[in-house]
XYZ file of C-alpha atoms in Angstrom:
729
model
C 141.464 189.608 247.937
C 138.448 189.753 249.785
C 136.275 186.944 250.726
C 133.625 187.846 248.282
C 135.794 187.893 245.313
C 137.459 184.399 246.646
C 133.992 183.438 246.557
C 132.674 184.751 243.303
C 135.882 183.311 241.716
C 133.584 180.524 241.196
C 130.206 181.975 240.627
C 130.324 181.051 236.921
C 130.842 177.319 237.576
C 128.270 177.742 240.118
C 125.863 179.313 237.887
C 126.152 176.603 235.087
C 125.614 174.375 238.289
C 122.269 176.051 239.218
C 121.257 176.105 235.757
C 121.454 172.443 235.402
C 124.358 172.709 232.876
C 126.622 170.178 235.055
C 125.092 168.276 237.504
C 126.816 168.523 241.061
C 127.482 164.513 241.150
C 129.141 164.652 237.895
C 131.909 165.837 239.827
C 132.301 163.448 242.677
C 135.201 162.062 241.215
C 137.178 165.288 241.298
C 136.341 165.571 244.894
C 137.672 162.577 246.028
C 141.093 162.808 247.753
C 143.715 159.986 245.826
C 145.010 158.914 248.949
C 142.414 158.224 251.221
C 139.416 157.886 248.213
C 137.003 160.026 250.471
C 135.637 163.311 249.768
C 138.917 166.033 250.470
C 138.803 166.907 254.313
C 140.893 170.299 254.517
C 142.608 169.616 251.379
C 146.436 171.180 250.829
C 148.056 171.960 247.676
C 151.430 169.741 246.897
C 154.233 171.858 244.767
C 152.639 169.527 241.961
C 149.359 171.309 242.161
C 147.629 168.320 243.238
C 145.612 168.265 246.366
C 145.328 165.678 249.366
C 143.863 165.857 252.534
C 145.831 167.362 255.653
C 145.499 164.017 257.290
C 146.759 162.044 254.340
C 149.740 164.114 254.013
C 150.862 163.462 257.323
C 150.233 159.802 257.102
C 152.012 159.660 254.039
C 155.284 161.487 255.962
C 155.029 159.218 258.432
C 154.679 156.226 256.711
C 157.403 156.763 254.246
C 159.647 157.852 257.591
C 159.112 154.315 258.752
C 160.123 152.928 255.673
C 163.763 154.588 255.884
C 163.905 153.191 259.474
C 163.301 149.740 259.038
C 165.075 149.214 255.706
C 164.820 145.462 254.475
C 161.683 145.213 256.304
C 158.796 143.058 254.085
C 156.418 145.886 255.158
C 158.651 148.911 253.953
C 157.854 148.104 250.239
C 154.173 147.210 250.227
C 152.701 150.166 251.347
C 151.005 152.081 248.886
C 149.920 155.871 249.023
C 146.758 154.852 246.658
C 145.482 152.363 249.414
C 143.969 153.338 252.728
C 146.567 154.210 254.843
C 146.780 152.944 258.898
C 146.135 156.235 260.888
C 149.229 157.157 262.878
C 149.156 158.315 266.570
C 148.331 161.398 267.270
C 151.630 162.870 269.125
C 153.476 161.911 266.155
C 150.781 163.883 263.906
C 151.255 167.006 266.301
C 154.942 166.560 266.283
C 154.405 167.108 262.305
C 151.612 169.597 262.495
C 154.352 171.877 264.482
C 156.222 174.794 262.340
C 159.699 174.644 262.590
C 160.140 170.412 262.776
C 163.738 169.762 260.799
C 165.241 166.608 259.807
C 167.608 165.177 262.253
C 165.403 165.589 264.539
C 163.283 162.783 266.766
C 160.419 163.714 263.926
C 160.070 162.366 260.822
C 163.524 162.302 258.846
C 162.154 162.616 255.217
C 160.104 165.554 253.757
C 160.068 163.895 250.260
C 157.148 161.070 248.932
C 155.302 160.054 246.111
C 152.382 162.474 244.965
C 149.428 159.866 244.829
C 147.958 161.831 241.973
C 150.766 161.961 239.833
C 152.910 159.525 241.305
C 156.073 161.753 240.945
C 158.210 162.826 244.090
C 157.475 165.868 245.898
C 159.807 167.840 248.608
C 158.112 169.643 251.292
C 161.237 171.630 252.050
C 162.291 172.398 255.750
C 158.957 173.968 256.714
C 157.156 171.011 255.962
C 153.388 170.406 256.058
C 153.269 174.514 257.347
C 154.839 175.378 254.115
C 152.101 174.107 252.138
C 148.912 176.465 251.044
C 145.443 175.322 252.524
C 143.089 174.995 249.220
C 140.048 176.923 250.420
C 138.213 176.875 246.824
C 138.150 173.089 246.847
C 136.912 172.956 250.376
C 134.385 175.114 249.516
C 133.127 173.140 246.597
C 133.544 169.986 248.464
C 130.908 171.557 251.289
C 128.840 172.527 248.523
C 128.586 169.112 246.783
C 127.850 167.432 250.317
C 124.996 169.987 250.963
C 123.781 168.841 247.983
C 124.168 165.302 248.740
C 122.340 165.752 251.421
C 119.581 168.532 250.802
C 117.042 166.805 253.109
C 119.382 167.612 256.060
C 119.153 171.005 257.176
C 121.858 173.098 258.985
C 120.542 174.600 262.261
C 120.721 177.637 264.053
C 123.473 177.412 266.806
C 121.891 179.750 269.028
C 118.398 179.325 269.146
C 116.820 177.963 272.136
C 115.512 174.260 272.102
C 114.312 173.161 270.027
C 116.709 174.789 267.349
C 115.291 176.097 263.949
C 116.367 176.041 260.748
C 119.498 177.805 259.653
C 118.987 180.803 256.978
C 122.968 182.413 256.916
C 126.117 181.574 258.346
C 128.580 184.443 259.482
C 132.055 183.969 258.649
C 133.763 186.509 260.783
C 131.621 184.595 264.171
C 131.647 181.006 262.631
C 128.263 180.054 263.413
C 124.830 179.695 261.591
C 121.876 181.407 261.911
C 118.014 181.592 261.700
C 116.477 184.853 260.509
C 115.430 185.971 264.061
C 118.595 185.111 265.912
C 120.774 186.977 262.954
C 118.700 190.230 263.705
C 119.405 189.566 267.595
C 123.193 189.387 266.959
C 124.234 191.286 264.102
C 121.814 194.932 265.014
C 121.675 197.427 262.434
C 124.300 200.034 263.411
C 126.869 197.989 265.375
C 130.189 196.630 263.805
C 128.759 192.810 263.726
C 126.455 194.407 260.979
C 129.588 194.697 258.668
C 130.297 190.972 258.707
C 130.068 188.894 255.696
C 127.856 186.118 255.747
C 126.751 183.322 253.307
C 124.310 180.366 252.538
C 123.790 178.035 255.432
C 127.604 176.209 255.719
C 129.645 174.499 258.075
C 132.629 175.350 256.643
C 134.202 178.258 258.244
C 137.175 179.039 256.698
C 139.745 182.038 257.526
C 138.713 185.075 256.041
C 142.203 186.646 254.492
C 144.655 183.456 253.112
C 147.978 184.036 254.965
C 151.140 183.461 253.751
C 152.908 179.839 254.996
C 156.482 181.159 255.121
C 155.438 184.398 256.837
C 152.443 183.469 259.281
C 151.848 187.364 259.751
C 151.517 188.133 255.862
C 148.506 187.985 253.999
C 148.853 187.175 250.307
C 148.888 189.850 247.636
C 151.251 188.840 244.749
C 151.929 186.104 242.465
C 154.793 184.299 241.595
C 154.491 183.495 237.895
C 157.859 181.537 237.437
C 156.703 179.214 240.819
C 152.939 179.411 239.825
C 151.759 179.805 243.656
C 150.657 183.061 245.506
C 153.406 184.995 247.788
C 153.516 187.828 250.012
C 155.680 191.109 249.560
C 157.942 189.547 252.218
C 158.683 186.603 249.862
C 159.383 188.980 247.144
C 161.645 191.822 248.826
C 164.000 188.794 250.619
C 162.582 185.414 250.577
C 163.021 182.652 248.065
C 160.930 184.636 245.252
C 163.187 187.847 245.302
C 164.398 187.442 241.949
C 161.555 185.691 240.295
C 158.798 187.537 238.388
C 155.802 188.535 240.364
C 152.616 189.690 239.250
C 149.741 191.409 241.261
C 146.982 189.048 242.946
C 143.941 191.196 240.838
C 146.024 190.547 237.443
C 146.844 186.897 238.232
C 142.655 186.358 239.538
C 141.779 188.092 236.094
C 144.109 186.343 233.804
C 143.316 182.764 235.253
C 139.658 183.422 235.422
C 139.481 184.587 231.826
C 141.650 181.503 230.959
C 139.627 179.232 233.344
C 135.841 180.393 232.103
C 137.003 179.906 228.100
C 137.731 176.571 228.877
C 134.543 175.952 230.619
C 132.968 177.636 227.423
C 134.759 175.758 225.058
C 134.046 172.588 226.636
C 130.542 173.265 227.251
C 130.202 174.541 223.270
C 131.627 171.234 222.481
C 129.174 169.052 224.689
C 127.362 167.597 221.513
C 130.657 166.506 219.837
C 131.689 164.763 223.298
C 128.062 163.120 223.240
C 129.032 161.852 219.728
C 132.453 160.784 220.522
C 131.395 158.388 223.566
C 128.825 157.010 221.254
C 131.405 156.482 218.885
C 133.691 154.966 221.471
C 130.903 152.811 222.752
C 130.334 151.444 219.301
C 133.994 150.823 219.094
C 133.955 149.105 221.912
C 130.945 146.611 220.889
C 132.982 146.106 217.554
C 136.033 145.260 219.604
C 134.456 142.969 221.982
C 132.788 141.281 218.442
C 135.814 141.196 216.586
C 138.192 139.711 219.889
C 135.543 137.019 220.031
C 135.684 136.196 216.192
C 139.809 136.314 216.244
C 139.338 133.371 219.295
C 136.807 131.236 217.440
C 139.253 131.653 214.300
C 142.168 130.722 216.367
C 140.176 127.589 218.040
C 139.380 126.946 214.430
C 143.464 126.835 213.096
C 144.510 124.916 216.425
C 141.372 122.250 215.914
C 142.798 122.122 212.176
C 145.855 121.165 213.643
C 144.446 119.206 215.936
C 142.939 116.978 213.159
C 145.886 116.932 211.129
C 147.687 115.453 214.087
C 145.368 112.760 215.027
C 145.412 111.460 211.422
C 148.932 111.381 211.317
C 148.854 110.086 215.065
C 146.757 107.044 213.435
C 148.267 106.612 210.367
C 151.855 106.109 212.418
C 150.327 104.169 214.843
C 148.616 101.876 212.377
C 151.884 101.459 210.537
C 153.728 100.494 213.573
C 151.291 97.981 214.650
C 151.163 96.410 211.165
C 154.804 96.033 211.174
C 155.085 94.411 214.485
C 152.242 91.933 213.760
C 154.614 90.856 210.925
C 157.746 90.747 212.561
C 156.039 88.390 215.382
C 154.554 86.369 212.624
C 158.105 85.642 211.290
C 159.010 85.298 215.082
C 156.444 82.760 215.468
C 156.779 80.606 212.850
C 160.646 80.375 212.972
C 160.003 79.314 217.210
C 157.788 76.513 214.971
C 160.405 75.484 213.162
C 162.803 75.523 215.913
C 160.229 73.367 217.952
C 160.225 70.964 215.436
C 163.658 70.178 215.896
C 162.946 69.007 219.635
C 162.803 65.373 220.400
C 159.176 63.947 220.178
C 158.285 66.958 218.416
C 157.816 67.517 214.585
C 160.713 66.698 212.293
C 162.875 64.877 215.413
C 160.185 62.463 216.121
C 159.494 62.238 212.524
C 163.051 61.005 211.533
C 163.248 58.717 214.504
C 160.138 56.715 212.888
C 162.131 56.874 209.902
C 164.992 55.285 211.132
C 163.129 52.553 212.862
C 161.900 51.105 208.383
C 164.405 47.885 207.904
C 163.135 47.835 204.035
C 166.427 49.344 202.495
C 164.324 50.594 199.055
C 161.417 52.137 201.017
C 164.063 53.778 203.592
C 165.913 55.436 200.870
C 162.677 56.183 199.544
C 161.863 58.527 202.166
C 165.175 59.156 204.268
C 166.459 61.200 200.940
C 163.790 64.118 201.217
C 164.290 63.744 205.156
C 167.922 64.177 205.205
C 167.968 67.414 203.134
C 165.448 69.068 205.720
C 168.010 67.753 208.691
C 170.873 69.055 207.093
C 169.110 72.532 206.414
C 168.010 72.459 210.318
C 171.378 71.504 211.211
C 172.829 74.319 209.189
C 170.331 76.660 210.722
C 171.063 75.815 213.987
C 175.115 76.942 213.258
C 174.386 80.211 212.298
C 171.217 81.530 214.152
C 169.509 84.590 212.767
C 166.536 85.966 214.127
C 163.968 86.445 211.373
C 163.093 89.784 212.020
C 164.319 92.515 214.302
C 162.984 94.018 217.520
C 164.072 97.823 217.060
C 161.498 100.025 215.933
C 164.237 102.822 214.997
C 163.027 103.417 211.485
C 159.650 104.226 213.273
C 160.623 106.737 215.330
C 158.606 110.310 214.494
C 161.008 113.198 213.823
C 159.054 116.096 215.289
C 162.000 118.557 215.879
C 161.394 120.826 212.447
C 157.529 120.956 213.501
C 158.282 121.586 216.973
C 160.194 124.265 216.168
C 157.324 125.927 213.684
C 154.742 125.263 216.480
C 157.204 127.149 219.120
C 156.901 129.864 216.645
C 153.707 130.150 215.997
C 152.415 133.719 215.952
C 149.913 135.947 214.061
C 149.397 136.675 210.546
C 152.011 139.298 209.963
C 150.182 140.326 206.424
C 152.630 139.585 204.217
C 155.700 141.193 205.981
C 158.349 138.693 206.748
C 160.666 138.106 209.562
C 163.992 140.150 208.960
C 166.841 138.016 210.506
C 170.107 139.764 212.152
C 173.332 138.894 210.557
C 175.602 137.641 213.120
C 178.718 137.535 211.249
C 178.358 141.298 209.988
C 177.141 142.116 213.691
C 179.858 143.060 216.141
C 180.891 144.649 219.505
C 183.796 147.101 220.163
C 183.442 150.558 221.441
C 179.933 150.289 220.598
C 177.828 147.632 219.221
C 176.722 147.416 215.234
C 173.529 145.417 214.669
C 173.449 144.237 211.100
C 170.349 142.541 209.817
C 168.823 141.229 206.558
C 165.465 141.795 205.361
C 164.099 139.290 202.377
C 161.543 141.928 201.709
C 163.294 145.295 202.251
C 161.497 147.528 199.669
C 157.637 146.360 201.520
C 159.130 147.412 205.217
C 158.791 151.197 206.323
C 160.433 151.096 209.319
C 162.498 148.618 211.917
C 162.651 148.448 214.852
C 165.637 147.269 217.381
C 165.143 146.094 220.698
C 167.775 145.442 223.217
C 167.998 144.810 226.857
C 170.772 143.595 229.275
C 171.185 140.571 230.497
C 171.965 140.084 234.593
C 174.322 137.539 235.717
C 171.518 135.457 237.367
C 169.652 135.409 233.956
C 167.437 137.949 234.831
C 166.057 139.723 231.960
C 165.447 143.915 231.691
C 162.981 145.522 229.611
C 163.410 146.137 226.429
C 164.662 149.069 224.527
C 163.382 150.071 221.149
C 165.219 152.208 218.664
C 163.268 153.243 215.632
C 165.531 152.820 212.280
C 164.964 153.261 209.095
C 167.935 151.106 207.410
C 169.148 147.604 208.213
C 171.928 148.405 210.475
C 172.397 150.607 213.571
C 175.166 151.574 215.803
C 174.242 151.491 219.721
C 176.535 153.285 222.335
C 176.225 153.851 225.893
C 176.558 150.321 226.158
C 177.798 149.124 229.975
C 180.902 146.817 229.816
C 181.270 143.036 230.794
C 177.716 142.707 230.175
C 175.595 140.719 227.826
C 173.140 141.879 225.795
C 170.224 140.569 223.660
C 169.376 142.041 220.219
C 166.307 141.790 217.874
C 164.761 143.166 215.403
C 161.108 143.969 213.542
C 159.802 144.988 210.787
C 156.691 147.976 210.412
C 154.559 148.290 206.783
C 152.150 150.760 208.144
C 150.504 150.085 211.361
C 151.627 146.230 210.381
C 154.311 144.385 212.593
C 156.264 141.425 211.766
C 157.076 138.843 214.666
C 160.361 139.631 216.436
C 163.801 138.140 214.675
C 165.706 136.045 216.687
C 167.697 137.009 219.382
C 171.480 137.953 219.280
C 173.503 137.302 222.424
C 176.353 139.865 222.716
C 179.219 140.447 225.150
C 180.525 143.463 225.464
C 184.255 144.382 226.481
C 185.695 144.107 230.091
C 186.477 147.897 230.128
C 186.056 151.038 227.806
C 188.084 150.868 224.792
C 191.659 152.319 224.698
C 192.085 154.677 221.481
C 195.832 154.775 220.154
C 197.537 154.635 216.787
C 201.353 153.188 215.729
C 203.660 155.247 216.918
C 205.874 156.013 213.471
C 208.833 157.880 216.119
C 209.618 155.337 218.442
C 211.915 152.484 217.757
C 209.892 152.070 214.483
C 212.179 150.727 211.423
C 211.515 151.425 208.486
C 213.531 149.099 206.623
C 211.517 146.153 207.774
C 208.110 147.677 208.536
C 205.659 149.160 206.585
C 202.900 151.720 208.374
C 200.227 152.940 206.389
C 198.552 156.528 206.270
C 196.148 156.074 209.161
C 198.925 154.730 211.126
C 196.264 151.654 212.228
C 198.537 148.870 210.240
C 201.734 147.749 209.877
C 203.384 144.843 207.700
C 206.496 143.634 208.115
C 208.268 142.663 204.779
C 210.723 140.017 203.948
C 212.527 141.749 201.112
C 216.320 142.144 200.368
C 217.828 142.242 204.247
C 215.744 139.286 204.960
C 217.581 137.600 201.982
C 220.770 139.049 203.444
C 220.444 137.431 206.877
C 219.635 133.681 205.140
C 223.366 133.514 205.371
C 223.341 133.614 208.944
C 220.539 131.804 209.342
C 222.401 128.604 207.920
C 224.985 128.959 210.635
C 222.372 128.808 213.177
C 220.808 132.664 214.232
C 217.927 134.097 213.616
C 216.351 137.584 212.175
C 215.510 140.119 214.898
C 212.097 141.160 216.256
C 210.874 144.625 214.883
C 209.123 146.120 217.749
C 206.082 148.840 217.322
C 204.033 150.346 220.047
C 201.236 152.553 220.532
C 201.286 156.469 220.348
C 199.617 156.880 223.988
C 200.467 155.459 227.320
C 198.399 154.034 230.502
C 199.478 155.374 234.017
C 195.331 154.273 235.149
C 192.577 152.492 235.216
C 191.368 149.768 232.923
C 191.582 149.404 229.419
C 190.532 147.402 226.168
C 192.050 147.223 222.596
C 191.825 144.767 219.969
C 193.549 143.939 216.966
C 193.472 141.423 213.785
C 196.445 139.351 212.741
C 196.641 138.494 209.006
C 196.556 134.690 208.105
C 199.914 134.322 206.054
C 201.531 136.044 209.165
C 204.955 134.210 210.571
C 205.443 135.470 213.681
C 203.732 138.191 215.483
C 203.878 138.847 219.287
C 201.379 141.399 220.854
C 200.673 142.366 224.770
C 202.210 145.422 226.996
C 205.319 146.741 227.535
C 206.579 149.250 230.409
C 208.500 152.579 229.253
C 211.428 151.438 230.778
C 211.460 147.712 229.040
C 211.012 149.632 225.782
C 213.684 151.688 226.191
C 215.976 148.806 226.991
C 214.868 146.854 223.736
C 214.929 149.615 221.529
C 218.241 151.390 222.796
C 219.916 147.856 222.120
C 218.526 146.526 218.720
C 219.871 142.854 217.788
C 220.697 141.756 213.918
C 220.410 138.632 215.215
C 218.879 137.031 218.341
C 217.404 133.958 219.282
C 213.818 133.519 220.085
C 214.470 131.864 223.096
C 215.863 135.615 224.026
C 212.889 136.385 225.449
C 211.423 134.990 228.142
C 207.838 135.190 226.616
C 208.499 134.570 223.071
C 205.997 131.333 223.362
C 208.420 128.417 222.372
C 208.699 125.384 224.544
C 211.698 125.875 226.565
C 213.457 124.750 229.674
C 215.019 127.745 229.812
C 211.954 129.762 229.847
C 210.527 128.317 232.804
C 213.885 128.507 234.707
C 213.705 132.554 234.468
C 210.161 133.087 234.565
C 209.230 135.718 236.734
C 205.782 135.881 238.191
C 205.418 139.742 237.282
C 207.451 141.123 234.253
C 207.352 144.822 233.062
C 206.205 143.105 229.844
C 203.636 140.127 228.651
C 203.770 139.325 224.805
C 202.047 136.286 223.465
C 202.921 134.594 220.035
C 200.488 134.658 216.951
C 201.500 133.227 213.739
C 200.819 130.301 211.113
C 197.150 130.779 212.399
C 197.824 129.662 215.615
C 197.781 131.204 218.780
C 200.455 130.132 221.525
C 199.728 130.270 225.424
C 203.354 131.226 226.872
C 204.471 128.261 229.461
C 203.635 129.516 233.262
C 206.267 128.783 235.846
C 203.630 126.712 237.877
C 201.320 124.354 236.498
C 198.535 125.418 238.700
C 196.506 126.925 235.960
C 198.285 125.740 232.633
C 196.037 125.101 230.446
C 195.315 121.868 228.705
C 196.162 123.032 225.262
C 198.819 125.948 224.827
C 198.414 125.576 220.694
C 194.691 127.407 220.218
C 193.504 128.149 216.505
C 194.213 131.747 216.066
C 191.120 134.306 216.581
C 189.965 136.323 213.895
C 190.123 139.183 216.042
C 191.921 139.603 219.864
C 191.366 141.520 222.284
C 194.020 142.846 225.192
C 192.621 144.307 228.802
C 194.934 145.764 230.768
C 193.977 146.760 234.883
C 196.946 148.872 235.691
C 195.735 149.500 238.874
C 195.404 145.857 239.934
C 198.871 145.149 237.341
C 196.887 142.645 235.319
C 196.789 141.695 231.635
C 194.234 138.994 229.660
C 193.971 138.087 226.021
C 190.564 137.736 224.668
C 189.017 136.065 221.371
C 187.022 138.524 220.460
C 184.321 136.959 218.264
C 182.894 134.871 221.581
C 184.553 137.696 224.021
C 186.551 134.470 225.847
C 189.334 135.291 227.881
C 192.302 133.336 226.509
C 195.217 133.804 228.672
C 195.776 136.319 231.518
C 198.726 136.937 234.144
C 200.265 139.728 236.101
C 202.226 142.478 234.676
C 204.503 144.889 236.565
C 202.684 148.445 236.023
C 205.112 150.313 238.085
C 205.876 152.433 234.844
C 203.868 153.859 231.809
C 202.500 150.933 230.169
C 202.076 150.931 226.466
C 200.578 148.395 223.597
C 203.240 146.699 222.327
C 203.728 144.511 218.736
C 206.678 143.056 217.262
C 206.906 141.296 214.095
C 209.509 138.899 212.704
C 209.116 137.879 208.788
C 205.792 138.400 206.720
C 203.201 139.784 208.607
C 200.684 142.062 209.425
C 198.764 143.698 212.155
C 195.438 145.674 211.857
C 194.225 147.568 214.919
C 190.651 147.362 215.200
C 188.717 150.421 213.738
C 186.215 151.979 216.300
C 182.302 151.547 215.563
C 180.851 154.819 214.625
C 178.311 156.416 212.800
C 180.738 156.963 209.747
C 181.587 153.247 210.315
C 178.459 152.165 208.928
C 178.103 154.714 206.386
C 181.183 152.981 205.051
C 180.365 149.481 205.527
C 176.879 150.099 203.666
C 178.558 151.960 201.035
C 180.660 148.240 200.720
């Protein structure tokens, strides 16, 4: 494509500029580099199709290379591609500009940096800057903008003798500007120079032919439709674009020019519509400003009303306290005066002493009788001293807990949409998380938004994830193990949103959930145990066989434990599973056991064994402690009679204070095969109740044992079908 063809590509735009349809000043923001915030200088086209100054690309590469060299430095994270970057030294820029610079050399080690225009990472590849196209078209527009901006400043002739004349032409082949006379002299008719291409006066002289950055001696003559970039014929024959679909440059030029022209025609044709929309937006901005101020005034009014009520209540409460205080002080003062009268030479005592001086018997009796009653009453009050009033004002303490809670939840009016409440009892966590909520006005809500986020160990809250839900429950998967998550929900009615519900905090299991069912073949005793069809529930039947064993019970023997295991073994990794023990169960043992221990149990069944036979039976006996090993091929805990029994360890270093706990609703087991550790959890609070070492040298199986009446139900995995079943129930 010739130089004249390239320039005519934007002839339509220039024509519009000349006719005044679009002013040159209005396109200034399109000509500003997003990195340096100045007019483009030798712009390069990045792989993301945004343009940056040649110098800005170098600076960004150097800046991000320094951030790799200074990991942990405070300054490495403070630079921003949107800020003016410090100018690097020229030797570094020269090293980057050399073709063939690669990673691992003394030059910058990275070719990846975020584009300041779209903030996406762009990778320049091994060729770095030398693999980028120079945006000559943008350079031309920038130069024309500069010329329009300094229209009063003329471009002078480069060949005139002083004083130079104003130039009228610029030769793109000679890269010089000429006045009319000099142009005739240096480009005479009939010579080769007369065939040079000339344009209007300019200071921007660009190469006549666009060359391929991959093959520097080849000119661009094709367009790759997949990569959307110009290529040469060598790129198509054996380069990176050999298997790509390409088209001729003239076809791409024609197609892009037609699309661009149509788009510009459409935009210009919609000029009146855009102006009306701008006017509408300005009105909306003014309306928003007015409505915002009005909302602030209304909020202030509501708070002032609250302040008035609080001031009124404050005044009333203070008056009540003051009145009670005055009444009590008056009572105390009266009592003080009465007691002061009992002192010598004061009041009653002094008067009595004067009465005693009376010698006339009849007169004395007449006066002393009433006086004696008063003295006697005073004497009795001394024997049983009791203050006339209380000093405590406990009855006058203002209870603001409810009001404080309500004020803490003070929010914007939700137009009648009540706040949904998460049902903590029906919400649960296992392999997934099921969140169930209740909304008193369910029919009035169109949808709900469930939000959840992870809580880090340092209590740092991450951003909320949102899920739109039509019903009142949702199953959430892909959550991390052994983490706390916060959940909340809000209701939507059209564009109106209710406040968020109170947050529910759930702790995910410490490991992925291990899926298994009860094995009905390996050691299963169908005379004592009853397994359901799904093989996720087993019951121990205390029937005729147990009645026959009652004879042996009377002479000191006990019925045997009936074992049942999982149908899948564990040979590595971390696993977690949960189950429920029926409240009526007499004795259930649960935990893990290795394959060799199971063979010993199942090959040597005992019709009558003592519960003390197993070291981990849960019974408090000295024999257990004496033979307890720190690492055994099995670990079983005992659950029964609505209790959870923690086995007694050989040492009391980590001995829990209370070995008998209430039976949890659901019990979880965590097995770390690689570390040889097993732990038992209360699923309601995801709290570890008991942990110990276990020998994992063989395949480990979930193991259960039942004696007497009892039942064990494996926890059902939470799935979408599980949710549908719960809603149906």
